[in-house]
mmCIF file of C-alpha atoms in Angstrom:
data_model
loop_
_atom_site.group_PDB
_atom_site.id
_atom_site.type_symbol
_atom_site.label_atom_id
_atom_site.label_comp_id
_atom_site.label_asym_id
_atom_site.label_seq_id
_atom_site.Cartn_x
_atom_site.Cartn_y
_atom_site.Cartn_z
ATOM 1 C CA UNK W 17 75.019 135.568 181.517
ATOM 2 C CA UNK W 18 72.266 133.506 180.679
ATOM 3 C CA UNK W 19 72.570 130.292 178.886
ATOM 4 C CA UNK W 20 72.291 129.963 174.661
ATOM 5 C CA UNK W 21 68.745 128.408 173.902
ATOM 6 C CA UNK W 22 69.497 125.621 171.564
ATOM 7 C CA UNK W 23 69.018 126.312 167.836
ATOM 8 C CA UNK W 24 67.122 123.477 165.579
ATOM 9 C CA UNK W 25 67.782 123.138 162.298
ATOM 10 C CA UNK W 26 64.264 122.499 161.163
ATOM 11 C CA UNK W 27 63.074 125.866 163.030
ATOM 12 C CA UNK W 28 62.345 128.710 160.639
ATOM 13 C CA UNK W 29 63.594 132.197 161.294
ATOM 14 C CA UNK W 30 60.571 134.405 162.329
ATOM 15 C CA UNK W 31 61.018 136.460 159.007
ATOM 16 C CA UNK W 32 60.563 133.467 156.798
ATOM 17 C CA UNK W 33 57.322 132.954 155.038
ATOM 18 C CA UNK W 34 54.819 130.113 154.937
ATOM 19 C CA UNK W 35 55.230 129.774 151.300
ATOM 20 C CA UNK W 36 59.043 129.957 151.183
ATOM 21 C CA UNK W 37 59.150 127.035 153.841
ATOM 22 C CA UNK W 38 56.946 124.690 152.185
ATOM 23 C CA UNK W 39 58.818 125.689 148.586
ATOM 24 C CA UNK W 40 55.466 126.016 147.260
ATOM 25 C CA UNK W 41 56.167 127.054 142.911
ATOM 26 C CA UNK W 42 54.065 129.569 141.299
ATOM 27 C CA UNK W 43 53.606 127.420 138.612
ATOM 28 C CA UNK W 44 50.249 124.921 138.606
ATOM 29 C CA UNK W 45 50.205 121.197 138.994
ATOM 30 C CA UNK W 46 48.573 120.910 135.433
ATOM 31 C CA UNK W 47 51.461 123.070 133.814
ATOM 32 C CA UNK W 48 54.122 120.758 135.703
ATOM 33 C CA UNK W 49 52.644 117.524 134.265
ATOM 34 C CA UNK W 50 52.136 119.041 130.984
ATOM 35 C CA UNK W 51 55.818 120.048 130.971
ATOM 36 C CA UNK W 52 56.741 116.458 132.035
ATOM 37 C CA UNK W 53 54.462 115.012 129.295
ATOM 38 C CA UNK W 54 56.209 117.103 126.479
ATOM 39 C CA UNK W 55 59.434 115.803 127.289
ATOM 40 C CA UNK W 56 58.233 112.548 127.710
ATOM 41 C CA UNK W 57 56.665 112.574 124.391
ATOM 42 C CA UNK W 58 59.759 113.495 122.582
ATOM 43 C CA UNK W 59 61.412 111.043 123.646
ATOM 44 C CA UNK W 60 58.847 108.389 122.888
ATOM 45 C CA UNK W 61 59.024 110.374 119.076
ATOM 46 C CA UNK W 62 62.772 109.461 119.173
ATOM 47 C CA UNK W 63 62.409 106.157 120.334
ATOM 48 C CA UNK W 64 59.548 105.511 117.381
ATOM 49 C CA UNK W 65 62.134 107.082 114.719
ATOM 50 C CA UNK W 66 65.085 105.110 115.867
ATOM 51 C CA UNK W 67 63.099 101.724 115.600
ATOM 52 C CA UNK W 68 61.266 102.584 112.193
ATOM 53 C CA UNK W 69 64.742 103.376 110.683
ATOM 54 C CA UNK W 70 65.761 99.769 112.512
ATOM 55 C CA UNK W 71 62.983 98.380 110.863
ATOM 56 C CA UNK W 72 63.165 99.556 107.581
ATOM 57 C CA UNK W 73 66.848 98.325 107.611
ATOM 58 C CA UNK W 74 66.363 94.779 108.667
ATOM 59 C CA UNK W 75 66.887 91.699 106.375
ATOM 60 C CA UNK W 76 63.638 90.977 104.987
ATOM 61 C CA UNK W 77 62.485 87.529 104.485
ATOM 62 C CA UNK W 78 61.985 86.123 100.901
ATOM 63 C CA UNK W 79 58.687 86.594 99.923
ATOM 64 C CA UNK W 80 56.260 83.398 99.488
ATOM 65 C CA UNK W 81 55.999 81.180 96.324
ATOM 66 C CA UNK W 82 53.965 82.770 93.794
ATOM 67 C CA UNK W 83 50.202 81.693 94.663
ATOM 68 C CA UNK W 84 49.014 80.178 90.949
ATOM 69 C CA UNK W 85 51.493 77.530 91.483
ATOM 70 C CA UNK W 86 50.769 74.497 93.226
ATOM 71 C CA UNK W 87 54.280 73.594 94.353
ATOM 72 C CA UNK W 88 53.500 70.484 96.270
ATOM 73 C CA UNK W 89 51.869 68.889 92.949
ATOM 74 C CA UNK W 90 54.919 69.249 90.834
ATOM 75 C CA UNK W 91 57.152 66.656 89.469
ATOM 76 C CA UNK W 92 60.393 68.359 90.630
ATOM 77 C CA UNK W 93 62.535 65.334 89.027
ATOM 78 C CA UNK W 94 61.558 67.245 85.653
ATOM 79 C CA UNK W 95 63.327 70.364 86.469
ATOM 80 C CA UNK W 96 67.331 70.874 88.160
ATOM 81 C CA UNK W 97 69.808 73.862 88.731
ATOM 82 C CA UNK W 98 73.610 72.940 87.204
ATOM 83 C CA UNK W 99 76.795 73.991 88.440
ATOM 84 C CA UNK W 100 80.206 73.453 87.095
ATOM 85 C CA UNK W 101 83.729 73.298 88.964
ATOM 86 C CA UNK W 102 87.330 73.665 87.761
ATOM 87 C CA UNK W 103 89.075 73.859 90.958
ATOM 88 C CA UNK W 104 89.005 74.190 94.702
ATOM 89 C CA UNK W 105 87.926 77.456 94.704
ATOM 90 C CA UNK W 106 85.041 77.321 92.734
ATOM 91 C CA UNK W 107 84.062 73.888 94.098
ATOM 92 C CA UNK W 108 83.510 75.565 97.054
ATOM 93 C CA UNK W 109 81.628 78.353 95.218
ATOM 94 C CA UNK W 110 79.350 75.957 93.553
ATOM 95 C CA UNK W 111 78.878 73.979 97.073
ATOM 96 C CA UNK W 112 77.462 77.468 98.889
ATOM 97 C CA UNK W 113 75.033 77.731 96.016
ATOM 98 C CA UNK W 114 73.959 74.177 96.879
ATOM 99 C CA UNK W 115 73.915 75.050 100.286
ATOM 100 C CA UNK W 116 71.865 77.712 99.955
ATOM 101 C CA UNK W 117 68.931 75.922 97.703
ATOM 102 C CA UNK W 118 68.782 73.448 100.227
ATOM 103 C CA UNK W 119 68.354 76.124 102.882
ATOM 104 C CA UNK W 120 65.878 77.958 101.162
ATOM 105 C CA UNK W 121 63.666 75.002 100.232
ATOM 106 C CA UNK W 122 64.145 74.304 96.621
ATOM 107 C CA UNK W 123 62.979 71.008 95.340
ATOM 108 C CA UNK W 124 64.383 71.079 92.127
ATOM 109 C CA UNK W 125 67.470 68.529 91.407
ATOM 110 C CA UNK W 126 70.908 69.948 91.444
ATOM 111 C CA UNK W 127 73.623 68.942 89.551
ATOM 112 C CA UNK W 128 77.284 69.546 89.381
ATOM 113 C CA UNK W 129 79.720 69.082 86.391
ATOM 114 C CA UNK W 130 83.434 68.467 87.324
ATOM 115 C CA UNK W 131 86.568 67.405 85.985
ATOM 116 C CA UNK W 132 86.469 63.831 85.141
ATOM 117 C CA UNK W 133 90.506 63.870 87.097
ATOM 118 C CA UNK W 134 88.735 64.413 90.095
ATOM 119 C CA UNK W 135 87.924 61.426 92.304
ATOM 120 C CA UNK W 136 85.795 60.981 95.573
ATOM 121 C CA UNK W 137 88.520 59.168 97.513
ATOM 122 C CA UNK W 138 89.452 61.025 100.176
ATOM 123 C CA UNK W 139 93.543 60.638 100.347
ATOM 124 C CA UNK W 140 94.245 63.016 103.250
ATOM 125 C CA UNK W 141 92.842 65.587 105.604
ATOM 126 C CA UNK W 142 94.191 68.247 102.756
ATOM 127 C CA UNK W 143 92.088 66.634 99.842
ATOM 128 C CA UNK W 144 89.525 69.398 100.309
ATOM 129 C CA UNK W 145 88.371 68.887 96.545
ATOM 130 C CA UNK W 146 87.347 65.327 97.176
ATOM 131 C CA UNK W 147 85.811 66.340 100.556
ATOM 132 C CA UNK W 148 83.739 69.019 98.956
ATOM 133 C CA UNK W 149 82.423 66.553 96.110
ATOM 134 C CA UNK W 150 81.522 63.967 98.850
ATOM 135 C CA UNK W 151 79.724 66.907 100.977
ATOM 136 C CA UNK W 152 77.826 68.209 97.679
ATOM 137 C CA UNK W 153 76.531 64.635 97.367
ATOM 138 C CA UNK W 154 75.209 63.314 100.887
ATOM 139 C CA UNK W 155 74.213 66.590 102.588
ATOM 140 C CA UNK W 156 73.205 68.384 99.391
ATOM 141 C CA UNK W 157 71.801 65.679 97.149
ATOM 142 C CA UNK W 158 73.696 66.793 94.371
ATOM 143 C CA UNK W 159 73.859 64.459 90.890
ATOM 144 C CA UNK W 160 77.887 64.400 90.255
ATOM 145 C CA UNK W 161 78.620 64.529 86.484
ATOM 146 C CA UNK W 162 82.182 64.108 85.677
ATOM 147 C CA UNK W 163 83.246 65.648 82.491
ATOM 148 C CA UNK W 164 86.154 66.294 80.000
ATOM 149 C CA UNK W 165 86.961 70.330 80.416
ATOM 150 C CA UNK W 166 88.729 71.788 77.641
ATOM 151 C CA UNK W 167 91.567 74.534 79.048
ATOM 152 C CA UNK W 168 91.578 73.593 82.355
ATOM 153 C CA UNK W 169 95.161 73.721 83.863
ATOM 154 C CA UNK W 170 95.208 72.152 87.065
ATOM 155 C CA UNK W 171 93.209 72.314 89.854
ATOM 156 C CA UNK W 172 95.357 74.718 91.546
ATOM 157 C CA UNK W 173 94.223 77.981 89.808
ATOM 158 C CA UNK W 174 92.374 80.307 92.368
ATOM 159 C CA UNK W 175 92.233 83.535 90.346
ATOM 160 C CA UNK W 176 88.977 85.274 90.133
ATOM 161 C CA UNK W 177 88.253 84.743 86.569
ATOM 162 C CA UNK W 178 88.497 81.168 84.852
ATOM 163 C CA UNK W 179 89.618 80.889 81.632
ATOM 164 C CA UNK W 180 87.465 80.908 78.352
ATOM 165 C CA UNK W 181 87.628 77.587 77.743
ATOM 166 C CA UNK W 182 86.489 76.439 81.057
ATOM 167 C CA UNK W 183 83.756 78.587 81.167
ATOM 168 C CA UNK W 184 82.107 77.130 78.177
ATOM 169 C CA UNK W 185 81.646 74.278 80.520
ATOM 170 C CA UNK W 186 78.133 75.882 81.463
ATOM 171 C CA UNK W 187 77.100 74.603 77.775
ATOM 172 C CA UNK W 188 76.833 71.087 79.375
ATOM 173 C CA UNK W 189 73.700 72.361 80.893
ATOM 174 C CA UNK W 190 71.967 72.113 77.447
ATOM 175 C CA UNK W 191 72.847 68.363 76.842
ATOM 176 C CA UNK W 192 70.747 67.667 80.341
ATOM 177 C CA UNK W 193 67.856 66.944 78.020
ATOM 178 C CA UNK W 194 66.349 64.581 80.810
ATOM 179 C CA UNK W 195 64.955 67.443 82.208
ATOM 180 C CA UNK W 196 62.028 69.972 81.273
ATOM 181 C CA UNK W 197 64.010 72.815 82.031
ATOM 182 C CA UNK W 198 67.300 73.796 83.944
ATOM 183 C CA UNK W 199 68.775 76.860 85.295
ATOM 184 C CA UNK W 200 72.430 77.551 85.198
ATOM 185 C CA UNK W 201 73.722 80.122 88.073
ATOM 186 C CA UNK W 202 77.135 81.316 88.428
ATOM 187 C CA UNK W 203 78.988 80.303 91.050
ATOM 188 C CA UNK W 204 80.458 83.719 92.458
ATOM 189 C CA UNK W 205 77.058 84.677 93.842
ATOM 190 C CA UNK W 206 75.315 85.211 97.120
ATOM 191 C CA UNK W 207 71.771 83.275 96.528
ATOM 192 C CA UNK W 208 69.150 85.286 98.801
ATOM 193 C CA UNK W 209 65.809 83.647 97.704
ATOM 194 C CA UNK W 210 65.026 80.423 95.671
ATOM 195 C CA UNK W 211 64.066 81.018 91.772
ATOM 196 C CA UNK W 212 61.851 78.009 91.417
ATOM 197 C CA UNK W 213 59.260 80.097 89.455
ATOM 198 C CA UNK W 214 61.653 80.415 86.641
ATOM 199 C CA UNK W 215 61.059 76.671 85.679
ATOM 200 C CA UNK W 216 57.289 77.814 84.718
ATOM 201 C CA UNK W 217 58.443 80.144 82.344
ATOM 202 C CA UNK W 218 56.262 80.243 79.026
ATOM 203 C CA UNK W 219 57.947 77.863 76.627
ATOM 204 C CA UNK W 220 61.382 79.647 75.170
ATOM 205 C CA UNK W 221 64.732 77.634 74.689
ATOM 206 C CA UNK W 222 66.818 80.334 76.528
ATOM 207 C CA UNK W 223 65.580 83.117 79.334
ATOM 208 C CA UNK W 224 68.512 85.658 80.301
ATOM 209 C CA UNK W 225 68.409 89.011 82.096
ATOM 210 C CA UNK W 226 70.169 91.879 80.198
ATOM 211 C CA UNK W 227 73.490 93.100 80.760
ATOM 212 C CA UNK W 228 72.004 96.430 81.941
ATOM 213 C CA UNK W 229 75.654 97.852 83.006
ATOM 214 C CA UNK W 230 76.646 97.451 79.111
ATOM 215 C CA UNK W 231 73.345 99.596 77.723
ATOM 216 C CA UNK W 232 73.047 100.839 75.661
ATOM 217 C CA UNK W 233 74.402 97.969 74.063
ATOM 218 C CA UNK W 234 71.402 95.233 74.194
ATOM 219 C CA UNK W 235 73.628 92.509 75.416
ATOM 220 C CA UNK W 236 72.254 89.313 77.503
ATOM 221 C CA UNK W 237 74.183 88.600 80.693
ATOM 222 C CA UNK W 238 75.139 84.693 81.051
ATOM 223 C CA UNK W 239 75.725 85.092 84.781
ATOM 224 C CA UNK W 240 71.856 83.187 84.688
ATOM 225 C CA UNK W 241 70.623 81.304 82.159
ATOM 226 C CA UNK W 242 67.353 79.448 82.088
ATOM 227 C CA UNK W 243 67.320 76.758 79.551
ATOM 228 C CA UNK W 244 65.112 74.354 77.897
ATOM 229 C CA UNK W 245 68.016 71.510 77.234
ATOM 230 C CA UNK W 246 68.503 70.017 73.726
ATOM 231 C CA UNK W 247 70.454 67.978 72.201
ATOM 232 C CA UNK W 248 70.219 70.008 69.024
ATOM 233 C CA UNK W 249 71.243 72.803 70.615
ATOM 234 C CA UNK W 250 73.822 71.482 72.791
ATOM 235 C CA UNK W 251 75.699 70.418 69.565
ATOM 236 C CA UNK W 252 75.041 73.763 68.200
ATOM 237 C CA UNK W 253 76.962 75.712 70.831
ATOM 238 C CA UNK W 254 79.844 72.962 71.715
ATOM 239 C CA UNK W 255 80.561 73.287 67.656
ATOM 240 C CA UNK W 256 80.406 76.903 67.591
ATOM 241 C CA UNK W 257 83.076 76.971 71.097
ATOM 242 C CA UNK W 258 85.229 74.285 68.860
ATOM 243 C CA UNK W 259 85.254 77.169 65.990
ATOM 244 C CA UNK W 260 85.898 79.726 68.646
ATOM 245 C CA UNK W 261 88.909 77.989 70.051
ATOM 246 C CA UNK W 262 90.612 77.549 66.764
ATOM 247 C CA UNK W 263 89.821 81.118 66.022
ATOM 248 C CA UNK W 264 87.327 80.227 63.050
ATOM 249 C CA UNK W 265 84.454 82.456 65.040
ATOM 250 C CA UNK W 266 84.298 86.275 65.230
ATOM 251 C CA UNK W 267 84.238 86.157 69.071
ATOM 252 C CA UNK W 268 84.811 89.241 71.312
ATOM 253 C CA UNK W 269 87.565 88.138 73.605
ATOM 254 C CA UNK W 270 87.351 91.219 76.252
ATOM 255 C CA UNK W 271 86.717 90.112 79.986
ATOM 256 C CA UNK W 272 87.311 86.347 79.317
ATOM 257 C CA UNK W 273 83.383 85.914 78.996
ATOM 258 C CA UNK W 274 83.298 83.849 75.715
ATOM 259 C CA UNK W 275 79.979 81.916 76.797
ATOM 260 C CA UNK W 276 78.403 85.311 77.102
ATOM 261 C CA UNK W 277 79.411 85.683 73.523
ATOM 262 C CA UNK W 278 78.246 82.348 72.415
ATOM 263 C CA UNK W 279 75.240 82.822 73.637
ATOM 264 C CA UNK W 280 74.222 86.114 72.480
ATOM 265 C CA UNK W 281 75.415 84.982 69.152
ATOM 266 C CA UNK W 282 72.871 82.355 69.240
ATOM 267 C CA UNK W 283 69.913 83.572 71.143
ATOM 268 C CA UNK W 284 70.608 87.682 71.242
ATOM 269 C CA UNK W 285 67.557 88.121 69.155
ATOM 270 C CA UNK W 286 65.292 84.920 70.315
ATOM 271 C CA UNK W 287 65.869 84.744 73.800
ATOM 272 C CA UNK W 288 63.115 86.223 76.733
ATOM 273 C CA UNK W 289 64.722 88.778 78.504
ATOM 274 C CA UNK W 290 64.486 88.469 82.345
ATOM 275 C CA UNK W 291 64.053 91.470 84.563
ATOM 276 C CA UNK W 292 67.548 91.969 85.562
ATOM 277 C CA UNK W 293 66.512 93.861 89.022
ATOM 278 C CA UNK W 294 65.344 90.341 90.096
ATOM 279 C CA UNK W 295 67.919 88.239 87.989
ATOM 280 C CA UNK W 296 71.110 90.070 87.382
ATOM 281 C CA UNK W 297 71.974 92.599 90.307
ATOM 282 C CA UNK W 298 75.749 93.065 90.146
ATOM 283 C CA UNK W 299 77.343 94.064 93.749
ATOM 284 C CA UNK W 300 79.215 96.885 91.599
ATOM 285 C CA UNK W 301 75.781 98.716 91.511
ATOM 286 C CA UNK W 302 75.959 99.898 95.008
ATOM 287 C CA UNK W 303 79.252 101.792 94.372
ATOM 288 C CA UNK W 304 77.679 103.880 91.233
ATOM 289 C CA UNK W 305 75.725 107.335 91.598
ATOM 290 C CA UNK W 306 74.360 107.347 88.467
ATOM 291 C CA UNK W 307 71.691 104.111 88.585
ATOM 292 C CA UNK W 308 69.544 105.231 85.291
ATOM 293 C CA UNK W 309 70.735 102.141 83.889
ATOM 294 C CA UNK W 310 69.702 99.602 86.433
ATOM 295 C CA UNK W 311 66.382 101.630 87.030
ATOM 296 C CA UNK W 312 65.595 102.188 83.625
ATOM 297 C CA UNK W 313 64.508 105.714 83.963
ATOM 298 C CA UNK W 314 65.331 109.451 85.255
ATOM 299 C CA UNK W 315 62.609 109.485 87.639
ATOM 300 C CA UNK W 316 62.832 106.741 90.085
ATOM 301 C CA UNK W 317 64.841 107.294 93.539
ATOM 302 C CA UNK W 318 67.054 104.812 94.471
ATOM 303 C CA UNK W 319 66.596 102.983 97.305
ATOM 304 C CA UNK W 320 69.384 100.438 98.382
ATOM 305 C CA UNK W 321 67.109 98.375 100.440
ATOM 306 C CA UNK W 322 64.918 98.023 97.998
ATOM 307 C CA UNK W 323 66.953 96.639 95.352
ATOM 308 C CA UNK W 324 68.150 94.479 97.888
ATOM 309 C CA UNK W 325 64.865 93.010 99.045
ATOM 310 C CA UNK W 326 63.807 92.375 95.005
ATOM 311 C CA UNK W 327 66.993 90.636 94.246
ATOM 312 C CA UNK W 328 67.002 86.872 94.409
ATOM 313 C CA UNK W 329 71.043 87.003 94.190
ATOM 314 C CA UNK W 330 73.606 89.074 94.195
ATOM 315 C CA UNK W 331 76.578 88.693 91.679
ATOM 316 C CA UNK W 332 79.994 89.679 92.812
ATOM 317 C CA UNK W 333 81.641 91.977 90.222
ATOM 318 C CA UNK W 334 83.721 95.060 91.786
ATOM 319 C CA UNK W 335 86.358 95.453 89.495
ATOM 320 C CA UNK W 336 89.275 96.575 90.295
ATOM 321 C CA UNK W 337 88.589 94.832 93.564
ATOM 322 C CA UNK W 338 89.018 91.109 93.704
ATOM 323 C CA UNK W 339 86.053 88.514 94.364
ATOM 324 C CA UNK W 340 84.668 88.299 97.883
ATOM 325 C CA UNK W 341 87.087 85.051 98.492
ATOM 326 C CA UNK W 342 90.281 87.001 98.000
ATOM 327 C CA UNK W 343 90.393 89.856 100.823
ATOM 328 C CA UNK W 344 90.630 93.322 100.040
ATOM 329 C CA UNK W 345 94.201 95.290 99.860
ATOM 330 C CA UNK W 346 93.364 98.053 102.390
ATOM 331 C CA UNK W 347 94.368 101.049 100.222
ATOM 332 C CA UNK W 348 92.384 99.738 97.245
ATOM 333 C CA UNK W 349 89.567 99.519 99.455
ATOM 334 C CA UNK W 350 89.787 102.476 100.669
ATOM 335 C CA UNK W 351 89.645 104.369 97.223
ATOM 336 C CA UNK W 352 87.275 101.915 95.431
ATOM 337 C CA UNK W 353 84.386 100.960 98.338
ATOM 338 C CA UNK W 354 80.896 102.770 97.820
ATOM 339 C CA UNK W 355 81.188 106.818 98.799
ATOM 340 C CA UNK W 356 78.579 108.457 101.037
ATOM 341 C CA UNK W 357 76.164 110.749 99.599
ATOM 342 C CA UNK W 358 76.834 113.884 101.681
ATOM 343 C CA UNK W 359 80.499 115.536 102.410
ATOM 344 C CA UNK W 360 82.059 111.786 101.524
ATOM 345 C CA UNK W 361 85.463 111.452 102.667
ATOM 346 C CA UNK W 362 85.356 113.769 105.689
ATOM 347 C CA UNK W 363 84.774 112.681 109.632
ATOM 348 C CA UNK W 364 81.190 114.598 108.559
ATOM 349 C CA UNK W 365 80.135 112.286 105.858
ATOM 350 C CA UNK W 366 76.676 110.776 105.861
ATOM 351 C CA UNK W 367 74.554 108.895 103.738
ATOM 352 C CA UNK W 368 76.578 105.845 103.914
ATOM 353 C CA UNK W 369 73.705 103.153 103.400
ATOM 354 C CA UNK W 370 75.331 102.005 99.827
ATOM 355 C CA UNK W 371 78.428 101.274 101.626
ATOM 356 C CA UNK W 372 76.488 99.701 104.548
ATOM 357 C CA UNK W 373 74.630 97.099 102.583
ATOM 358 C CA UNK W 374 77.892 96.504 99.968
ATOM 359 C CA UNK W 375 80.144 95.298 103.157
ATOM 360 C CA UNK W 376 77.098 93.446 104.484
ATOM 361 C CA UNK W 377 77.216 91.648 101.406
ATOM 362 C CA UNK W 378 80.933 90.851 101.490
ATOM 363 C CA UNK W 379 80.745 90.145 105.354
ATOM 364 C CA UNK W 380 77.750 87.454 104.879
ATOM 365 C CA UNK W 381 79.559 85.780 101.980
ATOM 366 C CA UNK W 382 82.467 85.403 103.718
ATOM 367 C CA UNK W 383 81.191 83.814 106.946
ATOM 368 C CA UNK W 384 78.844 81.393 104.870
ATOM 369 C CA UNK W 385 82.275 80.515 103.028
ATOM 370 C CA UNK W 386 84.152 79.819 106.365
ATOM 371 C CA UNK W 387 81.078 78.004 107.854
ATOM 372 C CA UNK W 388 80.359 75.828 104.507
ATOM 373 C CA UNK W 389 83.711 75.275 103.210
ATOM 374 C CA UNK W 390 85.724 74.513 106.295
ATOM 375 C CA UNK W 391 88.393 71.996 106.493
ATOM 376 C CA UNK W 392 86.584 68.911 107.128
ATOM 377 C CA UNK W 393 87.399 65.709 109.540
ATOM 378 C CA UNK W 394 89.415 63.221 108.215
ATOM 379 C CA UNK W 395 88.295 60.324 106.483
ATOM 380 C CA UNK W 396 84.963 62.548 105.375
ATOM 381 C CA UNK W 397 82.050 60.702 106.517
ATOM 382 C CA UNK W 398 80.081 59.035 103.530
#
């Protein structure tokens, strides 16, 4: 029997064609390249869309200062931001505002009114109030003014609302007549941009934003007040506050905002009205589905990113949820957080940008609060 010939793996059978051996496709090279380019173009389009969405949702830098104001030639000692604190919680809030003004480059003075029973002597590592006062003074160049605050009970109150007596402490800003103009801003805010341009408004005793959430009631909001200090106005307001305390003045006591009632009673028909989009945005607006009061029209489409980009600050107001320094109850958060636009409450929900921005604001505030008001070393540096 003759020996078998070895079989080589690369040898073709006699009936295999040359085309099969080289596996040459029937499709032309041009068609293959065209198909591959089509796949590449699809992926490039997807990447571009994703990058555009991320770019749209970026945290926008603040706009440059107004070009018609020569900021370098201004005597900034004529202007000031004022805050008042009545307990440790609000002292931290004030410090956050001063830190933001410092970080954003505002050159105006900073003034803090605080209870005259506080002091600047740090007795131990747990004396946070004195530590925070010293930080305000030395790190952020804050002028500290002790005052007698009527209605204050003690420094331990950590509730989200101060009593109406203490809320009228902001009226002290009207007495700072060494300044040409002061800006008083509520402390439960996240300051996003400097507001120095407001110092150069046309002459007016008071400028305030509209409380747009109360429309059609044309009430002015006291969360931010631009003031031309005047001894006459200061005395008139403090006299009105005393009458209200004694029940001799018809003041609506709803929601413990007596300072707003007093200011509306005196300036409601004469104040300059500031645009609330820039100077009066509430965090609760991102929980609403009807934005007509905020937008002022039925035609404009709500754009939460654009709204946030325009705002100088956000005032935290999300009743019944607590203020941001108090952590949300989980069940209440699930019920009260902003709802998505499409299929809310289901695994398929989408269009949740309002919720994303709303949570981002709270997260940003809490992180800044932790960083700025953390427990300081003892003794506090002088």
